[in-house]
Coordinates of C-alpha atoms in Angstrom, one line a residue:
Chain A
X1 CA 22.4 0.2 9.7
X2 CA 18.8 -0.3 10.8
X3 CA 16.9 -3.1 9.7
X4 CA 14.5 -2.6 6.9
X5 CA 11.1 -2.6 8.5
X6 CA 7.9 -1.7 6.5
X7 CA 4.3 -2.0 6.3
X8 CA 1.3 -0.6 4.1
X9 CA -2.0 0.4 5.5
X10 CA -5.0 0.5 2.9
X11 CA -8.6 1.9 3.6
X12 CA -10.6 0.6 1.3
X13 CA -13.7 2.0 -0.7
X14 CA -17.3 0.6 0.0
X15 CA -20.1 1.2 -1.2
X16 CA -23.8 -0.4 -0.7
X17 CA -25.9 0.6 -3.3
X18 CA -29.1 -0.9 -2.5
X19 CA -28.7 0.9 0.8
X20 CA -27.2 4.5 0.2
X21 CA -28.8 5.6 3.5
X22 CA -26.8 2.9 5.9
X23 CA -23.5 4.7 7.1
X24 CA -20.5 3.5 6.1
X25 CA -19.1 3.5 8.9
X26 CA -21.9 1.3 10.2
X27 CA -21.2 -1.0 7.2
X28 CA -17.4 -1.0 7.2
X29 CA -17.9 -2.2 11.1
X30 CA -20.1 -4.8 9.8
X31 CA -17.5 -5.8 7.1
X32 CA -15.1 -6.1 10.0
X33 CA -17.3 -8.1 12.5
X34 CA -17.7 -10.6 9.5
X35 CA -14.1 -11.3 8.9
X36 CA -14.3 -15.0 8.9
X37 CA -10.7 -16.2 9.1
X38 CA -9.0 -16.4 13.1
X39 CA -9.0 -13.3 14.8
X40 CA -9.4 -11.3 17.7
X41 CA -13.0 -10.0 18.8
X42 CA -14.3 -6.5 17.8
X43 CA -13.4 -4.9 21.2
X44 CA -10.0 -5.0 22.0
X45 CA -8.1 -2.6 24.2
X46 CA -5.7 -1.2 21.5
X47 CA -5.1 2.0 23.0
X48 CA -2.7 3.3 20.3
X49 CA -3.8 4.9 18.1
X50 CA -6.9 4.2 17.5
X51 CA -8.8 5.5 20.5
X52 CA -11.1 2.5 22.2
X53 CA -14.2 4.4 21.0
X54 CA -13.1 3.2 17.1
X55 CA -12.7 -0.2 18.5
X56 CA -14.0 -2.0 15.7
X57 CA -10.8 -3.3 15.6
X58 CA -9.5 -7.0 14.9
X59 CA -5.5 -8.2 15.1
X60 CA -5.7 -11.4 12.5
X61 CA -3.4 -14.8 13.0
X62 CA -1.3 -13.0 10.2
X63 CA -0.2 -10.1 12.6
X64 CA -2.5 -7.4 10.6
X65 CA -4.7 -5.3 11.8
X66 CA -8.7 -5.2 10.0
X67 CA -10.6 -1.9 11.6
X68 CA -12.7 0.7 10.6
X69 CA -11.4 4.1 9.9
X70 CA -12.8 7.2 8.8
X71 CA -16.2 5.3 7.5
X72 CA -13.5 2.8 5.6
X73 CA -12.8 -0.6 6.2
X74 CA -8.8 -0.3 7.1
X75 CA -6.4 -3.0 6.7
X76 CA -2.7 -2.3 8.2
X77 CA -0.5 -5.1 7.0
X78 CA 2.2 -7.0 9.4
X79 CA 5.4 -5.7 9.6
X80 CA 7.8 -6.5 6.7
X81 CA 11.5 -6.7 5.7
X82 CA 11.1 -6.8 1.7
X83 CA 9.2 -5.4 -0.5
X84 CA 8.4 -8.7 -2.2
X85 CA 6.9 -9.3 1.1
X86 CA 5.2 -6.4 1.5
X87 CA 3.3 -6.9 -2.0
X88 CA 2.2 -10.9 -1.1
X89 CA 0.4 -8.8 2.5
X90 CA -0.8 -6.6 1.0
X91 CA -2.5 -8.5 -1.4
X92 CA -3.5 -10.9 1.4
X93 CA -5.3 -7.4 3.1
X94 CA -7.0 -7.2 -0.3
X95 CA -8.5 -11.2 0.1
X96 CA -9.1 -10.6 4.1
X97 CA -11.2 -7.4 3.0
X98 CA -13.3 -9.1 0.2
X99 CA -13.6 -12.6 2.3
X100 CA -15.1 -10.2 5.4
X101 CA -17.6 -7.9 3.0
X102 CA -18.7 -11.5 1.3
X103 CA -19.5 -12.5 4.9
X104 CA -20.9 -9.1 5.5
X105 CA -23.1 -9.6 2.3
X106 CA -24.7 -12.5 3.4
X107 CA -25.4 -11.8 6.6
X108 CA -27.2 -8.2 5.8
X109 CA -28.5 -9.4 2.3
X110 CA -27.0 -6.6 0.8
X111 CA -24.9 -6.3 -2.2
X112 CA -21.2 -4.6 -1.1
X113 CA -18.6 -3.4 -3.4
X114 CA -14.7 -3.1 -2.3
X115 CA -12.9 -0.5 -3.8
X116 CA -8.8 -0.4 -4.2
X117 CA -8.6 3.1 -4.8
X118 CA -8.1 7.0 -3.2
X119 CA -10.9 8.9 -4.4
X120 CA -14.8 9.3 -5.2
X121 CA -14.0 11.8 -8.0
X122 CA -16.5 13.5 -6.0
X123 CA -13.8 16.0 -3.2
X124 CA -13.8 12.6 -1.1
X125 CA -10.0 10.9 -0.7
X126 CA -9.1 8.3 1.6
X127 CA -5.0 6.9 1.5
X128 CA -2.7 4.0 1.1
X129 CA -0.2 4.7 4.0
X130 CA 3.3 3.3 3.8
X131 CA 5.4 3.2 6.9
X132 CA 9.0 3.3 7.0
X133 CA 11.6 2.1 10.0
X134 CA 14.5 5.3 10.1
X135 CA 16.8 5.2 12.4
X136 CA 16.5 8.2 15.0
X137 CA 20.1 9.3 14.3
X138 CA 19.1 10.5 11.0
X139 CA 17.9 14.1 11.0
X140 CA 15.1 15.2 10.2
X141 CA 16.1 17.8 8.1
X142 CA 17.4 15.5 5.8
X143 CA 14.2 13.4 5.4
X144 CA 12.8 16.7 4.8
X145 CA 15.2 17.9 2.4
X146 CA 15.1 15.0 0.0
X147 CA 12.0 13.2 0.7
X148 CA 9.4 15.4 -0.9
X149 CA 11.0 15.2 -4.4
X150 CA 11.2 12.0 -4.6
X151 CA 7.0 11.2 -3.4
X152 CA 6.1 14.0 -5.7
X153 CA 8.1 12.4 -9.0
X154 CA 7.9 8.6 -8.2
X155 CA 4.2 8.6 -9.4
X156 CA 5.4 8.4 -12.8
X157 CA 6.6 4.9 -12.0
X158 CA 3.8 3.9 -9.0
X159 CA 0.5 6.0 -9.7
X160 CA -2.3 4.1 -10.2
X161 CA -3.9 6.1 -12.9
X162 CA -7.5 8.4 -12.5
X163 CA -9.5 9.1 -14.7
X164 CA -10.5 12.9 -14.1
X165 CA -8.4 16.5 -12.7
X166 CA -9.5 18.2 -9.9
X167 CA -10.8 16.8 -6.8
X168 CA -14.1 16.5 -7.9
X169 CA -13.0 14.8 -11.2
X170 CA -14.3 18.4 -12.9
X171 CA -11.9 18.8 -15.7
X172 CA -11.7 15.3 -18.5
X173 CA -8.6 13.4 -18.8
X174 CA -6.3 11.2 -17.4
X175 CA -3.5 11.7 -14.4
X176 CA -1.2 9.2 -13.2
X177 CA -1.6 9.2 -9.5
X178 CA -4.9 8.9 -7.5
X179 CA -4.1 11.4 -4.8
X180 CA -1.6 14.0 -6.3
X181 CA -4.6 16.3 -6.5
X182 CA -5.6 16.4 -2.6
X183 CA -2.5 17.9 -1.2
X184 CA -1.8 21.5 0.2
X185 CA 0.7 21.5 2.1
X186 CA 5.0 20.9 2.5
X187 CA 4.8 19.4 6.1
X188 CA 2.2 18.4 8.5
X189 CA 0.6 16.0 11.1
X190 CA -2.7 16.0 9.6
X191 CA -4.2 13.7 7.1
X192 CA -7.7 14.2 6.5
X193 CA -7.5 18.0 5.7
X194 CA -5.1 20.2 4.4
X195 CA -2.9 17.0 3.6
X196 CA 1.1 17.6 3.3
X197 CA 3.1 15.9 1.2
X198 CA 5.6 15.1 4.3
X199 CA 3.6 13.8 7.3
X200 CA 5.3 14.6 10.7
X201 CA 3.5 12.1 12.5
X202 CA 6.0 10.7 14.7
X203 CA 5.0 7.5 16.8
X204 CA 7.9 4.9 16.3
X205 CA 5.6 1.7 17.6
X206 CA 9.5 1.0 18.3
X207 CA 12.2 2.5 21.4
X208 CA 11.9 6.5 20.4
X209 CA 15.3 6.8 21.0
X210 CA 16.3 4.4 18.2
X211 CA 13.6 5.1 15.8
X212 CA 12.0 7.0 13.8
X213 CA 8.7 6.1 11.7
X214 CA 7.9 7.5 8.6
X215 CA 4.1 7.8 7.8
X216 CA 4.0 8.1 4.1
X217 CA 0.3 9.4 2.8
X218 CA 1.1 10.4 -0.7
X219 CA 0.9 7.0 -2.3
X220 CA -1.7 5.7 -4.4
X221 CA -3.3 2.2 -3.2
X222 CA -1.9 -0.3 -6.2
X223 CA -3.8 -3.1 -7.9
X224 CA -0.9 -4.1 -9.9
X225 CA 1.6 -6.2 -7.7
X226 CA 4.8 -4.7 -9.6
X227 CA 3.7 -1.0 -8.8
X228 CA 3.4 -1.5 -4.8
X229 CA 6.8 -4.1 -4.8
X230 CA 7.9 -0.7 -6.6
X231 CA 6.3 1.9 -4.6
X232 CA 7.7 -0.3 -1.6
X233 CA 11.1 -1.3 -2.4
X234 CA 12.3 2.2 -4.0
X235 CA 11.4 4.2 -0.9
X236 CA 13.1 1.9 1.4
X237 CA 16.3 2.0 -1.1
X238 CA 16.1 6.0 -1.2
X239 CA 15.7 6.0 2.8
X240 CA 18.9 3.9 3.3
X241 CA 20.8 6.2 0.7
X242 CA 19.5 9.3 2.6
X243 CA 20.9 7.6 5.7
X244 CA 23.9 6.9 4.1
X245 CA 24.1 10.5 2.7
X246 CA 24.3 9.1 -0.7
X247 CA 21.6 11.0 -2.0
X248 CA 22.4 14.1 -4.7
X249 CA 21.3 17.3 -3.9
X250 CA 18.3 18.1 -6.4
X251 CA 14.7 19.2 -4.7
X252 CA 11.8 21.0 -6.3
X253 CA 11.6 24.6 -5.3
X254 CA 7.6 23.4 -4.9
X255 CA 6.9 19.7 -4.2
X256 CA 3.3 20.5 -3.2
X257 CA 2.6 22.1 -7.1
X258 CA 4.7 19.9 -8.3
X259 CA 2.8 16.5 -7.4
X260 CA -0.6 17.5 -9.6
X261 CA 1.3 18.7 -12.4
X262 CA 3.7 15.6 -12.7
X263 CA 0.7 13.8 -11.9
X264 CA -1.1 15.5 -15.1
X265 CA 1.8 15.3 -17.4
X266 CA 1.2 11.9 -18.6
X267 CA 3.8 12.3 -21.9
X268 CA 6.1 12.6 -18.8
X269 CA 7.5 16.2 -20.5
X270 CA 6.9 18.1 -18.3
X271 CA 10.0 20.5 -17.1
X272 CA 9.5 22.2 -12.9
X273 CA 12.0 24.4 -11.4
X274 CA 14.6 23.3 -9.0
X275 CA 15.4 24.8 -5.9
X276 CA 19.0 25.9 -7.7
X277 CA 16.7 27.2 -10.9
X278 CA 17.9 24.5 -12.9
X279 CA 14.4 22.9 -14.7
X280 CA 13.7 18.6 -14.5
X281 CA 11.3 16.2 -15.1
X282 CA 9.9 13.8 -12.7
X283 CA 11.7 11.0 -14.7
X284 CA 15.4 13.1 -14.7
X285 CA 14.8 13.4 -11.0
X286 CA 13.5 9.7 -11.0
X287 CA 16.9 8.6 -12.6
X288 CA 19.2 10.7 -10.3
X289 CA 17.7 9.1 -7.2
X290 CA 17.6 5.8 -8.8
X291 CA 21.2 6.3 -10.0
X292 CA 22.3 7.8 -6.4
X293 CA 20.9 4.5 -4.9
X294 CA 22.7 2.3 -7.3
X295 CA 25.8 3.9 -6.9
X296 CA 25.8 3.3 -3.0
X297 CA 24.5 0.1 -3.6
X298 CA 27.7 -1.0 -5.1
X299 CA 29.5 -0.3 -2.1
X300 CA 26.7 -1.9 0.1
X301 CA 25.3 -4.9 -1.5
X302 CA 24.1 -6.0 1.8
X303 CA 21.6 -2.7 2.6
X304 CA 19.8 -3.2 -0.7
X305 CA 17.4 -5.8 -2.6
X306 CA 19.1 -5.7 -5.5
X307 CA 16.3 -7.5 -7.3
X308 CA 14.1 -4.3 -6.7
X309 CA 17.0 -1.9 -7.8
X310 CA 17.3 -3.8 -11.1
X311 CA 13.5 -3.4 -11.8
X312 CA 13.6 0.2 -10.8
X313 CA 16.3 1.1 -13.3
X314 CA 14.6 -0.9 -16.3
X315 CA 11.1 1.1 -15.3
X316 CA 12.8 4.0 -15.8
X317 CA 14.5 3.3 -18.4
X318 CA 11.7 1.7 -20.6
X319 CA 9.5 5.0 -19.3
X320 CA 12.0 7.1 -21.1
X321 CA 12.3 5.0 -24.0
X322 CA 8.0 4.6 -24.5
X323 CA 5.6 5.0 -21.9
X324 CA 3.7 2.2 -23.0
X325 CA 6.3 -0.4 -22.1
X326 CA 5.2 -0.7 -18.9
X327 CA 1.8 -1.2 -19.6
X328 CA 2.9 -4.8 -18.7
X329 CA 3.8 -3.8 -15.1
X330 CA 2.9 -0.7 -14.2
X331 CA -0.9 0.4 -12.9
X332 CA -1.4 3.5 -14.9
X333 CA 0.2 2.3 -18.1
X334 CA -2.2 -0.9 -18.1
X335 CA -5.0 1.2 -17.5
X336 CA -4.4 4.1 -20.0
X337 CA -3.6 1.3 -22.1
X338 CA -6.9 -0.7 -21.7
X339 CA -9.1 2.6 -21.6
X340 CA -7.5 3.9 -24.7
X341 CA -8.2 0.6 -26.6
X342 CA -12.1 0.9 -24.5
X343 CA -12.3 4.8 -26.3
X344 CA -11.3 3.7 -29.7
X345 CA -14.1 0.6 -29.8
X346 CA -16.4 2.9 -28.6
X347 CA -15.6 6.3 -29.6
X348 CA -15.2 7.4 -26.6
X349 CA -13.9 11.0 -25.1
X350 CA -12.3 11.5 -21.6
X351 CA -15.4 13.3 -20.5
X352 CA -17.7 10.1 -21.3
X353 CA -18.8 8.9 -17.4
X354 CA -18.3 5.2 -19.6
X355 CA -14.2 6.1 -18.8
X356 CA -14.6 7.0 -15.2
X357 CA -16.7 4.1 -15.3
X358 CA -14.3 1.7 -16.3
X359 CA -11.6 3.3 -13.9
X360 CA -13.8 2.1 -10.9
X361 CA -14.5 -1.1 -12.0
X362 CA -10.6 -1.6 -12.0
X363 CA -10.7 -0.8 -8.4
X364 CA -13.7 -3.0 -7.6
X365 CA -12.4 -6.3 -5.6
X366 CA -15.4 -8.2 -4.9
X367 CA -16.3 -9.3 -8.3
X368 CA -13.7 -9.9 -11.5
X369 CA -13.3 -6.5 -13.5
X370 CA -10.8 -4.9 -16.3
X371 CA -7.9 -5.7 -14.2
X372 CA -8.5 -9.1 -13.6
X373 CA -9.1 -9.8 -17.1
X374 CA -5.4 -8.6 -18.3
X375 CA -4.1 -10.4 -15.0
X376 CA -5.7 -13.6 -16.5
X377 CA -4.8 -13.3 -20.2
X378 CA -1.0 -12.7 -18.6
X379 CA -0.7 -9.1 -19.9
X380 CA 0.5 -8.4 -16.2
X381 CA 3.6 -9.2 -14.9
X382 CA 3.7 -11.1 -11.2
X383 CA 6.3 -10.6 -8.0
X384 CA 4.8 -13.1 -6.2
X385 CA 2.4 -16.3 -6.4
X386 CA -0.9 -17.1 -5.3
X387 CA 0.4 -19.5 -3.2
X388 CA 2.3 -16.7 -1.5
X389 CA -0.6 -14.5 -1.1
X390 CA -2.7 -17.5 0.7
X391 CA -0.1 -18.0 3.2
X392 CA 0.2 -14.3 3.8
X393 CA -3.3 -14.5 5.0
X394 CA -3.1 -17.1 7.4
X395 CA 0.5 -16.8 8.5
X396 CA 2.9 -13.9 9.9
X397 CA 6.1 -12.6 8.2
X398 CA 8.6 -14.8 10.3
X399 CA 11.5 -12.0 10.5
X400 CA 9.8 -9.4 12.2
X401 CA 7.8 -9.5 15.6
X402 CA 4.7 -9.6 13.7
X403 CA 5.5 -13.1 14.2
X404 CA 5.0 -13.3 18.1
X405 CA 2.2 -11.1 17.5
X406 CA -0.1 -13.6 14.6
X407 CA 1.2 -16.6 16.4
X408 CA -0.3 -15.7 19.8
X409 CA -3.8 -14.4 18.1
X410 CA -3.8 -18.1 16.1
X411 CA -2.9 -20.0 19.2
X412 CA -6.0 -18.3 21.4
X413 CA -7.7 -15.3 19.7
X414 CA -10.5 -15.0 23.0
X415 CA -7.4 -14.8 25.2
X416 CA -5.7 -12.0 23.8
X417 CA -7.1 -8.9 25.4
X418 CA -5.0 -5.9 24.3
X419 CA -2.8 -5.3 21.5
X420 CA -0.8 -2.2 19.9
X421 CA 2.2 -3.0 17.6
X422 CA 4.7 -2.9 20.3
X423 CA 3.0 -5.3 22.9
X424 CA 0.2 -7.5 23.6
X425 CA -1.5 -8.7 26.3
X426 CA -3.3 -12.7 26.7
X427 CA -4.7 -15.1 29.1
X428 CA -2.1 -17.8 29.9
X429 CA -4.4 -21.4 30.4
X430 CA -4.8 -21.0 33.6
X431 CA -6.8 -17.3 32.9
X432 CA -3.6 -15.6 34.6
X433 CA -2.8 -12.0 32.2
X434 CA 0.4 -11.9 30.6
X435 CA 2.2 -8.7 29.2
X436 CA 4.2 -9.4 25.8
X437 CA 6.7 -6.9 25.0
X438 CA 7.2 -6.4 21.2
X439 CA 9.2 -3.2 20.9
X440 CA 11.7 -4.5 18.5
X441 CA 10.3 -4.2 15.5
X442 CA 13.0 -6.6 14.1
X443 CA 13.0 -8.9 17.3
X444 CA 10.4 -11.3 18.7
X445 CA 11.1 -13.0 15.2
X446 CA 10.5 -17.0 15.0
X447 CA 14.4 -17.2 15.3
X448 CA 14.0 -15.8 18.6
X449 CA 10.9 -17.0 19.7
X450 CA 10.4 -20.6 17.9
X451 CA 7.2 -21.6 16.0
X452 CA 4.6 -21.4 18.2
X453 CA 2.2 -23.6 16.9
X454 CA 1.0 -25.7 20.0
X455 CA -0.5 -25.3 22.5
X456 CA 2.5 -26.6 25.0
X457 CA 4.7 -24.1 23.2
X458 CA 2.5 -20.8 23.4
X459 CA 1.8 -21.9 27.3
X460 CA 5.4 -22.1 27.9
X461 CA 5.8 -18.6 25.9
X462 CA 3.2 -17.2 28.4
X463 CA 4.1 -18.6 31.5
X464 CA 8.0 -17.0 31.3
X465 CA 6.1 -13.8 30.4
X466 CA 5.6 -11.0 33.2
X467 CA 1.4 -11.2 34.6
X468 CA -0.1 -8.0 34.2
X469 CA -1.1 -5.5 36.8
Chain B
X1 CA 21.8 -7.3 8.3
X2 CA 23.5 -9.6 4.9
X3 CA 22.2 -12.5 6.3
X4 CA 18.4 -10.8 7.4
X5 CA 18.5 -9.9 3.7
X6 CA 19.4 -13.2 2.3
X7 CA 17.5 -15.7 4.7
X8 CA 14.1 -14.4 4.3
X9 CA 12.8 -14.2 0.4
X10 CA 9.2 -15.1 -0.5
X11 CA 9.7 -18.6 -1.8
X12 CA 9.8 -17.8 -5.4
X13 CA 12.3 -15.2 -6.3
X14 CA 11.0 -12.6 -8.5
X15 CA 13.2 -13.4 -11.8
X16 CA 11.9 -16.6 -12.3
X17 CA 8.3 -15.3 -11.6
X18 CA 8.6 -12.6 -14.1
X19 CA 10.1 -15.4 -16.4
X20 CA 7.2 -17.6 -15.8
X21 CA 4.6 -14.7 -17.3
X22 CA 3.9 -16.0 -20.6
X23 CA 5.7 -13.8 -23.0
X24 CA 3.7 -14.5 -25.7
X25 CA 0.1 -13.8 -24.2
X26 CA 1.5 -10.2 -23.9
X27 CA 1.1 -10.0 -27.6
X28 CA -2.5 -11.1 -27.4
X29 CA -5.0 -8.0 -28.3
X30 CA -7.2 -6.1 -26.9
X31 CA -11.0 -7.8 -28.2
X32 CA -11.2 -10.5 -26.0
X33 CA -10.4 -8.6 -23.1
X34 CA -12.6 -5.4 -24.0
X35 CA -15.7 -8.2 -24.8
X36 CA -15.4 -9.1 -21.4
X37 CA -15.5 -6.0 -20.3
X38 CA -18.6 -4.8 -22.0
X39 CA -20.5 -8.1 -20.3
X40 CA -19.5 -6.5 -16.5
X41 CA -20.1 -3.1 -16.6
X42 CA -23.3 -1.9 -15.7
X43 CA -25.7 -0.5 -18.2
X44 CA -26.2 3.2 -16.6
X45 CA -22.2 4.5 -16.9
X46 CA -23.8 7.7 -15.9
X47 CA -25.8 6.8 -12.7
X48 CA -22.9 4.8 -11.0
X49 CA -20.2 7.1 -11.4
X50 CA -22.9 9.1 -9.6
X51 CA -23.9 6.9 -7.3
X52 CA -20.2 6.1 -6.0
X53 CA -20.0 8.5 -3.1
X54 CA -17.2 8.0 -0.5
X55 CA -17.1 9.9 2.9
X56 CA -13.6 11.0 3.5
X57 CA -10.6 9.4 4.9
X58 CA -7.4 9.8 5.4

């Protein structure tokens, strides 16, 4: 069984709106220059794969990666082993982001707005990537079989909620996901055009012969920290089913018309046709998969988090029940909750701009908005603690290399001169080059390589490291 | 792979977080909240929607 290796990548909105004339990109590389916590300078050789002309491009002591992307200020979180984990990163990315476009702010004396969502409401979509470890042995056929379904039907349990149809927002109402609108095609490398639902992209960061690394681009970018330990944890569970070939045999006959009308059907009635001509909801195909992975579970405690499974199953089962049950946990619910109770004080219709105004404020970071209020009044239920989130930003997961990675960039961030995931390159004291291999993505852990938090230790670390060139 | 499961949980398991939400603030309605709400939003609804223009991404 592989180990369970994951990460999420988030590129968030920005917006100046004093200065609607200054790029964004310009501006997201200003919000990266500013991050003020211990990292790496703006020019680093990381040759893979963002090209060296994109090098805006910062590895933080936590092992994440702040860069600018596509006019967006990016955040790639450390590799992770739990979905638990994977929430408290990536709402350290969140804090990192805000801290560096505070920064930013002052420096430039211009107000800048953060936004945690996928779209403009105006054709404009930018993602929340998840990245899966799969072991190479499982084929590819079968990730392409099953996996589609299940991204096109789990939105009824992780979407964040829009307020709008269409791409351009054009038609009034409300839709559970973010992005289920922006896709056109099955299966694809691309991402910024023509986006499939099943990304082929195939660069392991990790021995190719081993693994496999699935790029996930479907997902909405979560504000609640249930729906991303959801949106995490269930795809890892329904991964290490596929490779266990526990998984049913149910798939859409269309995933890719699928995903905007599940995404549309917010009474969660809505029957599509199977590949066998048999008709399902997302939530029946939600509760087969969750069902499937449950079953297997039982015979291998050990591959699962069983605290995950168990909160999957009540979702499900409280979505079937009464949608608004998981307005406690879920990001659409709360929001369709809170902009339902926002319509009725103020008379409100879906086409009022005061709805798709309240739907950004929910995604605005950099000042306290809608979501922050139910978070505070503890209408929102939590996976992790703040304290968790703090020491996410200043510290690496200690199971993964990510690790080796963060502590190197804490102990001498002007000495490291290269990174990608899988190595790293720094100055030993005496200015000598040394090449860190980091291709196991579950080695080079703090088992393996100790704390590293001196300077004696990380010179040590160095010195039995090969010199470069 | 048991023990890589087991060693490594954030600090606080996720039960006794969940158990630590107050139960009854759940209960608590919707004014306060929506008050607050009407204090941060901007005046012009109309003109920011507008105004928030995103190049594209991924």
């Amino acid at each position: 069984m592989t180990a369970r290796i994951l990460g999420i990548e988030t590129e968030y909105g920005i917006l100046a709106p004093s200065a609607p004339d200054l790029h964004p990109a310009t501006l997201s590389a200003a919000v990266v220059a500013a991050y003020p916590g211990i990292a790496t300078g703006t020019v680093l050789d990381w040759v893979d794969p963002i090209p060296i002309e994109d090098a805006h491009n910062r590895v933080l002591a936590n092992g994440a990666r702040l860069y600018v992307d596509h006019a967006h200020p990016e955040y790639s979180a450390p590799e992770v082993t739990t979905a638990a984990d994977a929430v408290a990163h990536d709402l350290a990315g969140d804090a990192a982001v805000v801290a560096a476009a505070r920064a930013a702010s002052a420096e430039l004396g211009l107000e800048i707005g953060i936004y945690k969502n996928n779209t403009d409401s105006q054709g404009a979509s930018y993602g929340c990537h998840e990245n899966h470890l799969v072991a190479r042995s499982v084929p590819w056929a079968e990730i392409a079989r099953h996996v589609p379904s299940f991204l096109v039907t789990r939105t009824v349990v992780v979407g964040a909620g829009r307020v709008g149809l269409g791409r351009h927002g054009e038609r009034p109402g409300f839709q559970l996901s973010q992005r289920a609108d922006f896709f056109e095609t099955l299966e694809g490398i691309q991402t910024t055009r023509r986006r499939p639902i099943l990304n082929t992209r195939d660069e392991p960061h990790a021995p190719p012969s081993r693994f496999r690394r699935l790029h996930v681009i479907t997902g909405d970018a979560n504000r609640s920290m249930w729906s991303t330990w959801l949106k995490a944890g269930t795809l890892a569970a329904f991964l290490t089913a596929l490779a266990h070939g526990a998984l049913p045999d149910l798939q859409l006959a269309d995933p890719v018309a699928a995903f905007p009308a599940f995404s549309h059907d917010v009474g969660l009635r809505a029957t599509l046709e199977l590949a066998d001509g048999r008709r399902c909801t997302a939530l029946d195909l939600q509760e087969a998969a969750c069902e499937a992975v449950l079953a297997d579970a039982e015979q291998r405690p050990e591959d699962y988090e069983e605290d995950v499974l168990a909160a999957w199953a009540e979702a499900l089962a409280d979505l079937r029940t009464d949608p608004s049950l998981v307005a406690d946990r879920l990001d659409w619910a709360a929001k369709l909750a809170l902009l339902d109770a926002y319509a009725a004080r103020h008379g409100l219709d879906w086409g009022s701009p005061r709805l798709a105004q309240l739907d950004l404020a929910w995604a605005r970071l950099d000042r306290p908005g809608p979501f922050d209020a139910l978070r505070v009044a503890g209408r929102l239920r939590s996976v992790v603690t703040d304290a968790d989130v703090a020491r996410a930003g200043v510290e690496p997961p200690s199971d993964t290399r990510a690790w080796t990675r963060g502590r190197l960039v804490a102990a001498g961030p002007d000495r490291v001169t290269g990174a990608a995931w899988d190595w790293l390159t720094m100055k030993d004291a005496a200015g000598v080059e040394r090449r860190v291999d980091l291709a196991e993505p579950a080695g080079h852990t703090r088992a393996d390589v100790g704390d590293l938090a001196d300077e004696v230790a990380v010179e040590a670390f160095l010195r039995s490291r090969p010199a470069r060139g | 792979m048991a023990e890589r499961v087991q060693r490594e949980r954030t600090p606080q398991r996720i039960d006794e977080v969940a158990e630590a939400t107050p139960t009854a603030a759940r209960a608590v309605d919707y004014d306060a909240i929506l008050d607050q709400i009407d204090s941060v939003l901007e005046a012009d609804a109309e003109e920011y929607v507008r105004s928030f223009v995103q190049k594209g991404g991924q």
